[in-house]
Coordinates of C-alpha atoms and ligand atoms in Angstrom, one line a residue:
M1313 CA 93.4 116.4 158.4
S1314 CA 94.3 116.8 162.1
T1315 CA 92.0 118.4 164.6
F1316 CA 94.2 121.5 164.9
Q1317 CA 94.4 121.7 161.1
S1318 CA 90.5 121.6 161.0
A1319 CA 90.4 124.5 163.4
L1320 CA 93.0 126.5 161.4
T1321 CA 90.9 125.9 158.2
Q1322 CA 87.8 127.3 159.9
L1323 CA 89.8 130.3 161.2
E1324 CA 91.5 131.1 157.8
R1325 CA 88.2 130.9 155.9
A1326 CA 86.6 133.6 158.0
A1327 CA 89.8 135.7 158.1
K1328 CA 89.8 135.7 154.3
L1329 CA 86.2 136.7 154.1
I1330 CA 86.7 139.8 156.3
N1331 CA 90.1 140.6 154.9
L1332 CA 91.8 140.2 158.3
D1333 CA 95.2 141.7 158.7
P1334 CA 97.6 138.8 158.0
R1335 CA 99.7 139.7 161.0
I1336 CA 96.6 139.3 163.3
L1337 CA 95.8 136.0 161.6
K1338 CA 99.4 134.8 162.2
V1339 CA 99.0 135.6 165.9
L1340 CA 95.8 133.6 166.1
E1341 CA 97.2 130.7 164.2
T1342 CA 99.9 130.2 166.8
P1343 CA 99.1 129.1 170.4
E1344 CA 101.0 131.4 172.8
H1345 CA 102.2 128.7 175.2
L1346 CA 102.3 124.9 175.0
H1347 CA 102.8 123.2 178.4
E1348 CA 103.3 119.5 178.8
K1349 CA 104.1 117.5 182.0
T1350 CA 104.3 113.9 183.1
L1351 CA 102.3 113.1 186.2
T1352 CA 103.2 110.1 188.3
I1353 CA 100.7 108.7 190.7
K1354 CA 100.7 105.8 193.1
M1355 CA 98.2 103.2 192.0
D1356 CA 96.1 101.2 194.6
N1357 CA 98.2 98.1 193.9
G1358 CA 101.3 100.0 195.0
S1359 CA 102.8 100.5 191.6
E1360 CA 103.5 103.9 190.0
Q1361 CA 102.0 105.0 186.7
E1362 CA 102.8 107.9 184.5
F1363 CA 100.3 110.1 182.6
H1364 CA 100.8 112.8 180.0
A1365 CA 99.2 116.1 180.9
Y1366 CA 98.7 119.2 178.8
R1367 CA 97.8 122.9 179.0
V1368 CA 97.7 125.0 175.9
Q1369 CA 97.3 128.7 176.4
H1370 CA 96.2 129.9 173.0
N1371 CA 95.5 133.6 173.3
N1372 CA 94.8 136.1 176.2
S1373 CA 94.4 139.4 174.3
R1374 CA 90.8 139.8 175.6
G1375 CA 91.4 138.5 179.2
P1376 CA 92.7 135.6 181.2
Y1377 CA 93.1 132.3 179.3
K1378 CA 89.9 130.1 179.7
G1379 CA 89.1 126.5 178.8
G1380 CA 88.3 123.1 180.2
I1381 CA 90.3 120.1 181.1
R1382 CA 89.6 116.8 179.4
F1383 CA 90.4 113.3 180.7
H1384 CA 90.3 110.9 177.8
P1385 CA 92.6 108.2 176.2
Q1386 CA 92.7 110.1 172.9
V1387 CA 93.9 113.4 174.4
D1388 CA 97.1 114.6 172.7
M1389 CA 98.8 118.0 172.0
D1390 CA 97.1 118.4 168.6
E1391 CA 93.6 118.0 170.0
V1392 CA 94.3 120.3 173.0
K1393 CA 95.7 123.0 170.6
A1394 CA 92.5 122.8 168.5
L1395 CA 90.2 123.0 171.5
A1396 CA 92.2 126.0 172.9
L1397 CA 91.9 127.9 169.6
W1398 CA 88.1 127.2 169.6
M1399 CA 88.0 128.7 173.1
T1400 CA 89.6 131.9 171.9
I1401 CA 86.9 132.2 169.2
K1402 CA 84.1 131.2 171.5
T1403 CA 84.8 133.7 174.3
A1404 CA 84.9 136.4 171.7
V1405 CA 81.6 135.2 170.0
V1406 CA 79.8 135.6 173.4
D1407 CA 81.9 138.6 174.2
I1408 CA 83.1 137.7 177.7
P1409 CA 86.5 139.1 178.9
F1410 CA 88.5 135.9 178.6
G1411 CA 90.9 134.4 176.1
G1412 CA 91.3 130.7 175.1
A1413 CA 93.0 127.7 176.6
K1414 CA 92.5 124.0 177.0
G1415 CA 94.0 121.2 179.1
G1416 CA 93.8 117.5 179.3
I1417 CA 95.3 114.2 180.5
T1418 CA 95.7 111.1 178.4
V1419 CA 93.9 108.7 180.6
D1420 CA 90.8 106.5 180.7
P1421 CA 89.4 107.6 184.0
K1422 CA 86.9 104.7 184.1
K1423 CA 89.9 102.5 184.8
L1424 CA 91.0 104.5 187.9
S1425 CA 89.6 104.1 191.4
A1426 CA 88.1 107.2 193.1
R1427 CA 91.3 107.7 195.1
E1428 CA 93.5 107.4 192.0
L1429 CA 91.3 109.9 190.1
E1430 CA 91.5 112.3 193.0
E1431 CA 95.3 112.0 193.1
L1432 CA 95.6 112.5 189.4
S1433 CA 93.4 115.6 189.5
R1434 CA 95.3 117.1 192.4
Q1435 CA 98.6 116.4 190.6
Y1436 CA 97.3 118.3 187.6
A1437 CA 96.7 121.4 189.7
R1438 CA 100.1 121.1 191.3
A1439 CA 101.9 120.6 188.0
F1440 CA 100.4 123.6 186.4
F1441 CA 100.1 125.8 189.5
D1442 CA 102.5 128.5 188.3
I1443 CA 100.5 129.2 185.1
L1444 CA 97.0 129.0 186.6
G1445 CA 95.2 131.7 188.5
P1446 CA 92.0 133.8 188.5
D1447 CA 93.8 136.5 186.4
K1448 CA 96.0 134.2 184.5
D1449 CA 94.3 131.0 183.3
V1450 CA 90.9 129.6 184.5
P1451 CA 90.2 125.9 183.7
A1452 CA 86.7 124.3 183.8
P1453 CA 85.3 120.8 183.2
D1454 CA 85.2 119.0 179.9
V1455 CA 84.8 115.4 178.8
N1456 CA 85.1 113.1 181.8
T1457 CA 85.7 115.9 184.3
N1458 CA 83.1 117.2 186.6
P1459 CA 82.4 119.5 189.6
Q1460 CA 84.0 117.0 192.0
I1461 CA 87.2 117.0 190.0
M1462 CA 87.2 120.8 189.8
G1463 CA 86.7 120.8 193.6
W1464 CA 89.8 118.7 194.1
M1465 CA 91.8 120.9 191.8
T1466 CA 90.6 124.1 193.5
D1467 CA 91.4 122.7 196.9
E1468 CA 94.9 121.7 195.8
Y1469 CA 95.5 125.0 194.1
A1470 CA 94.3 126.9 197.2
K1471 CA 96.6 124.9 199.5
L1472 CA 99.6 125.8 197.4
A1473 CA 98.6 129.4 196.9
K1474 CA 97.9 130.0 200.6
G1475 CA 101.5 129.6 201.6
G1476 CA 103.2 126.3 202.2
E1477 CA 105.2 125.7 199.1
Q1478 CA 105.6 129.3 198.0
R1479 CA 106.9 130.3 201.5
A1480 CA 109.3 127.4 201.5
K1481 CA 110.7 128.6 198.2
G1482 CA 111.1 132.1 199.7
S1483 CA 108.6 133.8 197.5
T1484 CA 105.5 135.8 198.6
P1485 CA 102.3 133.9 199.1
Y1486 CA 99.2 135.0 197.3
A1487 CA 97.5 138.0 198.9
I1488 CA 94.0 137.2 197.5
G1489 CA 91.0 136.1 199.5
P1490 CA 89.6 132.6 199.5
T1491 CA 86.7 133.2 197.1
Q1492 CA 89.0 134.8 194.7
L1493 CA 91.3 131.7 194.9
Q1494 CA 88.2 129.7 194.1
A1495 CA 87.9 131.7 190.9
T1496 CA 90.9 129.9 189.5
F1497 CA 88.6 127.0 188.5
T1498 CA 85.0 127.2 187.3
G1499 CA 82.4 124.4 187.0
K1500 CA 83.0 123.6 190.7
S1501 CA 80.4 122.1 193.0
I1502 CA 78.3 124.6 194.9
A1503 CA 80.2 123.5 198.1
H1504 CA 83.5 124.6 196.5
G1505 CA 82.2 128.0 195.4
G1506 CA 80.5 126.9 192.2
S1507 CA 77.6 128.8 190.6
E1508 CA 74.0 127.8 190.5
G1509 CA 73.0 126.8 187.0
R1510 CA 76.6 126.0 185.8
E1511 CA 76.0 122.3 185.6
E1512 CA 73.2 122.6 183.1
A1513 CA 74.5 125.7 181.4
T1514 CA 76.0 124.2 178.3
G1515 CA 73.0 122.1 177.5
Y1516 CA 70.5 124.8 178.3
G1517 CA 72.5 127.3 176.2
G1518 CA 72.3 125.0 173.2
F1519 CA 68.5 124.9 173.7
V1520 CA 68.3 128.7 173.9
V1521 CA 70.3 129.0 170.6
L1522 CA 68.1 126.5 168.9
E1523 CA 65.0 128.3 170.0
A1524 CA 66.4 131.6 168.7
L1525 CA 67.2 129.9 165.4
R1526 CA 63.6 128.6 165.1
V1527 CA 62.2 132.1 165.6
K1528 CA 64.4 133.4 162.7
Q1529 CA 63.3 130.4 160.6
R1530 CA 59.7 131.1 161.2
V1531 CA 60.2 134.7 160.0
K1532 CA 62.1 133.4 157.0
S1533 CA 59.4 130.9 156.2
L1534 CA 56.7 133.7 156.4
E1535 CA 58.8 135.9 154.1
Q1536 CA 59.2 133.0 151.6
R1537 CA 55.5 132.4 151.7
A1538 CA 54.8 136.1 151.0
N1539 CA 57.2 135.9 148.0
N1540 CA 55.4 132.7 146.8
S1541 CA 58.6 130.7 147.1
T1542 CA 58.9 127.3 148.9
P1543 CA 58.9 127.9 152.6
Y1544 CA 61.5 126.3 154.8
A1545 CA 59.7 123.5 156.5
L1546 CA 60.4 122.0 160.0
R1547 CA 57.8 119.9 161.7
P1548 CA 55.8 121.8 164.4
T1549 CA 57.2 119.3 167.0
P1550 CA 60.7 118.6 165.6
T1551 CA 62.4 115.3 166.0
V1552 CA 65.8 115.2 167.6
A1553 CA 68.7 112.7 167.9
V1554 CA 71.5 113.4 170.4
Q1555 CA 74.8 111.7 170.2
G1556 CA 76.5 111.7 173.7
F1557 CA 74.7 111.5 177.0
G1558 CA 77.0 113.2 179.4
N1559 CA 76.7 116.7 180.9
V1560 CA 76.0 118.5 177.7
G1561 CA 73.8 115.9 175.9
Y1562 CA 71.7 115.2 178.9
F1563 CA 70.8 118.7 179.9
F1564 CA 70.2 119.7 176.2
A1565 CA 67.9 116.7 175.9
E1566 CA 66.1 117.6 179.1
H1567 CA 65.3 121.2 178.0
A1568 CA 64.3 120.2 174.5
H1569 CA 62.0 117.4 175.8
R1570 CA 60.3 119.8 178.2
A1571 CA 59.7 122.3 175.4
G1572 CA 58.0 119.6 173.3
Y1573 CA 60.8 118.5 170.9
K1574 CA 60.6 114.7 170.3
L1575 CA 63.7 112.9 171.4
I1576 CA 63.8 109.8 169.2
S1577 CA 67.3 108.6 169.7
I1578 CA 70.1 109.2 172.2
S1579 CA 73.5 107.5 172.6
D1580 CA 76.5 107.1 174.8
S1581 CA 79.9 105.6 174.0
R1582 CA 78.4 102.1 174.0
G1583 CA 75.6 102.7 171.5
A1584 CA 72.2 104.3 171.0
I1585 CA 68.5 103.7 171.7
L1586 CA 66.0 104.4 168.9
D1587 CA 62.3 105.1 169.5
K1588 CA 60.9 103.2 166.4
R1589 CA 57.5 104.9 166.7
T1590 CA 59.0 108.5 167.0
L1591 CA 56.8 109.3 169.9
G1592 CA 59.6 110.9 171.9
M1593 CA 61.5 109.7 175.0
D1594 CA 62.0 111.4 178.4
P1595 CA 65.8 111.7 179.0
E1596 CA 65.2 111.4 182.7
N1597 CA 63.9 107.8 182.2
I1598 CA 66.9 107.0 180.0
M1599 CA 69.3 108.4 182.7
K1600 CA 67.7 106.2 185.3
T1601 CA 68.2 103.1 183.1
K1602 CA 71.8 104.1 182.5
K1603 CA 72.5 104.5 186.2
E1604 CA 70.8 101.2 187.0
R1605 CA 72.1 99.1 184.1
G1606 CA 75.3 100.9 183.2
T1607 CA 74.1 101.3 179.6
I1608 CA 71.3 103.0 177.6
G1609 CA 70.5 99.7 176.1
G1610 CA 67.8 98.8 173.5
C1611 CA 64.8 99.0 175.9
Y1612 CA 63.0 102.1 177.1
C1613 CA 62.0 101.8 180.8
I1614 CA 59.6 103.9 182.8
G1615 CA 60.2 102.8 186.4
T1616 CA 60.4 99.0 186.4
V1617 CA 58.3 98.6 183.2
C1618 CA 60.5 98.2 180.1
D1619 CA 59.4 98.2 176.5
C1620 CA 61.9 96.4 174.3
E1621 CA 59.6 96.0 171.3
N1622 CA 59.1 99.5 170.2
Y1623 CA 62.6 100.6 171.0
T1624 CA 65.8 99.1 169.6
Q1625 CA 69.6 99.5 169.9
I1626 CA 71.5 101.2 167.0
S1627 CA 75.1 102.1 166.7
N1628 CA 76.8 105.4 167.2
E1629 CA 77.3 105.8 163.5
E1630 CA 73.6 105.0 162.7
I1631 CA 72.4 107.7 165.0
L1632 CA 74.1 110.3 162.8
E1633 CA 72.1 109.1 159.7
L1634 CA 68.6 109.1 161.1
P1635 CA 65.9 111.1 159.3
V1636 CA 65.4 113.6 162.1
D1637 CA 64.9 117.4 161.9
I1638 CA 67.7 118.1 164.3
L1639 CA 70.9 116.2 164.9
V1640 CA 72.9 117.1 168.0
P1641 CA 76.4 115.7 168.2
A1642 CA 77.3 116.1 171.9
A1643 CA 80.3 113.7 172.3
L1644 CA 83.6 114.1 170.6
E1645 CA 85.2 115.9 167.6
G1646 CA 85.4 114.7 164.0
V1647 CA 82.3 112.4 164.1
L1648 CA 80.9 113.9 160.9
H1649 CA 83.5 113.4 158.2
K1650 CA 83.7 113.2 154.4
D1651 CA 82.7 109.5 154.4
N1652 CA 79.4 109.9 156.3
A1653 CA 78.4 113.5 155.6
H1654 CA 76.4 112.6 152.5
K1655 CA 74.3 110.1 154.6
V1656 CA 73.2 112.8 157.1
K1657 CA 69.5 113.5 156.7
A1658 CA 68.9 116.1 159.4
K1659 CA 68.0 119.6 158.3
I1660 CA 69.8 121.2 161.3
I1661 CA 73.0 120.2 163.0
L1662 CA 73.4 121.7 166.4
E1663 CA 77.0 121.3 167.4
M1664 CA 77.0 120.8 171.1
A1665 CA 80.4 118.9 171.0
N1666 CA 83.5 120.8 170.1
G1667 CA 84.5 120.2 166.5
P1668 CA 82.1 117.4 165.6
T1669 CA 82.1 118.4 161.9
T1670 CA 85.3 118.3 159.8
P1671 CA 85.8 121.0 157.2
E1672 CA 85.4 118.4 154.4
A1673 CA 82.1 117.2 155.9
E1674 CA 80.9 120.8 156.3
R1675 CA 81.4 121.5 152.6
I1676 CA 79.3 118.5 151.7
L1677 CA 76.6 119.4 154.2
L1678 CA 76.3 123.0 153.2
E1679 CA 76.0 122.0 149.6
R1680 CA 73.1 119.8 150.6
G1681 CA 71.4 122.7 152.4
T1682 CA 72.0 121.5 155.9
L1683 CA 72.0 124.3 158.5
I1684 CA 75.0 123.9 160.9
V1685 CA 74.8 125.8 164.1
P1686 CA 78.6 125.9 165.0
D1687 CA 80.1 124.8 168.3
V1688 CA 81.6 128.2 169.1
L1689 CA 78.0 129.5 169.5
A1690 CA 75.9 126.4 170.3
N1691 CA 77.9 125.2 173.3
A1692 CA 79.1 128.7 174.5
G1693 CA 76.6 128.6 177.4
G1694 CA 79.1 126.7 179.4
V1695 CA 81.9 129.3 179.2
A1696 CA 79.4 132.2 179.5
T1697 CA 78.2 130.7 182.8
S1698 CA 81.8 130.0 183.9
Y1699 CA 82.3 133.7 183.5
F1700 CA 79.4 134.4 185.8
E1701 CA 80.9 131.9 188.3
W1702 CA 84.3 133.6 188.1
K1703 CA 82.6 137.0 188.6
Q1704 CA 80.7 135.8 191.6
N1705 CA 83.8 134.4 193.2
M1706 CA 85.8 137.6 192.5
A1707 CA 83.2 139.8 194.0
G1708 CA 82.3 137.3 196.9
E1709 CA 78.7 137.2 195.6
K1710 CA 76.1 134.4 195.3
W1711 CA 73.5 134.7 192.5
N1712 CA 70.4 132.4 192.4
K1713 CA 69.8 130.0 189.5
A1714 CA 67.1 132.2 188.0
Q1715 CA 69.5 135.2 187.9
V1716 CA 72.2 133.1 186.3
L1717 CA 70.0 131.4 183.6
A1718 CA 68.3 134.7 182.8
Q1719 CA 71.7 136.4 182.1
L1720 CA 72.8 133.4 180.1
K1721 CA 69.7 133.5 178.0
E1722 CA 70.1 137.2 177.2
K1723 CA 73.8 136.7 176.4
L1724 CA 73.2 133.8 174.0
E1725 CA 70.2 135.4 172.3
Y1726 CA 72.3 138.5 171.6
A1727 CA 75.2 136.4 170.3
F1728 CA 72.9 134.4 168.1
T1729 CA 71.4 137.6 166.7
E1730 CA 74.8 139.0 165.9
V1731 CA 75.9 135.8 164.2
W1732 CA 72.7 135.5 162.2
R1733 CA 72.9 139.2 161.1
T1734 CA 76.5 138.8 160.0
A1735 CA 75.7 135.6 158.1
Q1736 CA 73.0 137.5 156.1
E1737 CA 75.3 140.5 155.5
L1738 CA 78.3 138.5 154.4
H1739 CA 76.2 135.9 152.6
T1740 CA 77.9 133.1 154.4
D1741 CA 77.3 130.1 156.7
L1742 CA 76.8 130.4 160.5
R1743 CA 80.2 129.1 161.4
T1744 CA 82.1 131.6 159.2
A1745 CA 79.8 134.3 160.5
A1746 CA 80.5 133.4 164.1
Y1747 CA 84.2 133.5 163.4
A1748 CA 83.8 136.8 161.7
V1749 CA 82.0 138.3 164.7
A1750 CA 84.8 136.9 166.9
L1751 CA 87.6 138.2 164.7
E1752 CA 86.1 141.7 164.6
R1753 CA 86.4 141.7 168.4
L1754 CA 89.8 140.0 168.6
K1755 CA 91.4 142.4 166.1
Q1756 CA 90.7 145.3 168.5
A1757 CA 92.7 143.4 171.2
V1758 CA 95.4 141.5 169.5
T1759 CA 98.8 143.2 169.5
V1760 CA 100.9 142.7 166.4
T1761 CA 104.6 143.3 166.1
R1762 CA 105.1 146.0 163.5
T1763 CA 107.7 145.2 160.9
Ligands
NAD2284 P1 80.9 114.1 179.4 O1 82.1 113.3 179.7 O2 80.0 114.5 180.5 O3 80.0 113.2 178.4 C1 80.5 112.7 177.2 C2 79.4 111.7 176.6 O4 79.8 111.3 175.3 C3 79.3 110.5 177.5 O5 77.9 110.1 177.5 C4 80.0 109.4 176.7 O6 79.5 108.1 176.9 C5 79.7 109.9 175.3 N1 80.7 109.4 174.3 C6 82.0 109.3 174.4 N2 82.5 108.8 173.2 C7 81.5 108.6 172.4 C8 81.3 108.1 171.1 N3 82.3 107.7 170.4 N4 80.1 108.1 170.6 C9 79.0 108.5 171.3 N5 79.1 109.0 172.5 C10 80.3 109.0 173.1 O7 81.4 115.3 178.5 P2 80.6 116.7 178.2 O8 81.1 117.6 179.2 O9 79.2 116.4 178.1 O10 81.2 117.1 176.8 C11 80.7 116.6 175.6 C12 81.2 117.6 174.5 O11 80.8 118.9 174.7 C13 82.7 117.6 174.3 O12 83.0 117.8 172.9 C14 83.1 118.9 175.1 O13 84.3 119.5 174.7 C15 81.9 119.8 174.7 N6 81.6 120.9 175.7 C16 81.5 120.6 177.0 C17 81.2 121.7 177.8 C18 80.9 121.5 179.3 O14 80.5 122.5 179.9 N7 81.0 120.3 179.8 C19 81.2 123.0 177.3 C20 81.3 123.2 175.9 C21 81.6 122.1 175.1

């Protein structure tokens, strides 16, 4: 099953459960615009190289299109379509006035020099200039893109919008102010008009959702005890394994560690470190090791003192099968599939990556009683804070970090409560419930052609 097919399966399941008007379903099954361009950049050795670039605008019934830009060798139209559909659902789950979109370039950015990466990023902004804008389509970072790349794109976009090219073509230049131009991209560095708190927002948001879930579970456990049935048991200091140690995985791990969760394994694309004694590791120490040695490795280092006996290296497949309380896939889609789902021992899967669980795997996991907190809720802290950034830029305001994170917490706790309540009412899993919440909002906004 392709990634887009997986996304459609999830959508159709919820649509069936809530008896969604088939005409609305049809609208949501079909991305509104598929854009594809070839970008040519001059490499440092003087040669020219072509790269395929994409922007899929899935739906804008609830507001401007919104979604990140991914730089990865596996990016293709099918993946970008799926990611764009998930954005439409996600923005509706957290009830922000945006639609869904996604973009990407098929490239391994680690093979580019800093200058080549900057040129490619600027080219992307130029290539899609006409379809982007604060009230049209607002991109953000995703895998292998970051505040610096958003800064280059914003700068390039602003240059074009402010006159030059448009005037040369005889059309009217944009009449919007500089901070509103900055609102075209979110996830920017603070220097480029970014928001305090945005960098850690996705990881922190996942932590907020997890904490909200644990409160519900404690209540459930007390109810079960009162009814003399077996209570749902999670260790008082739950163990956690995190696959993916980028923006999302790192900040999630940081917040979880500080709150007392025991991080016993973490991985990046090269492999994972396992804490054999399950004492719990500090992600900051692991990040330092990664920066110094280029890999997470099999040793756990505090300063210059490294312990290679009580820690070991495991593979990216093994991390998914560890006997932990909470498994956090925070890398790429499709890592939990029909061939490994039955080996998963975690009680809770917190989907910080987009689409890490295929529908086949989800069926197996649900049958085994695994609780899956879906991506469209678990990682929605990023887009919610992107909305706060967009709002600040549009109004020419600056909020402090405490203000941003407090609003984010409130938004996610409310979204979680809505999804949890819907799951109880419809007797369904959390993903289908999240989609049901989103579809109830989308159906008010989507226009269908009457036949
Ligand atoms: P990132 O580029 O910062 O980090 C990705 C991490 O995954 C890196 O540590 C990389 O080494 C690791 N990785 C790559 N391939 C891997 C593999 N096969 N096995 C294990 N690890 C692997 O990206 P990110 O922004 O942290 O995004 C991670 C996921 O979260 C993606 O699915 C993305 O779509 C999703 N997401 C990101 C945001 C955001 O704000 N950045 C928001 C919502 C969802």
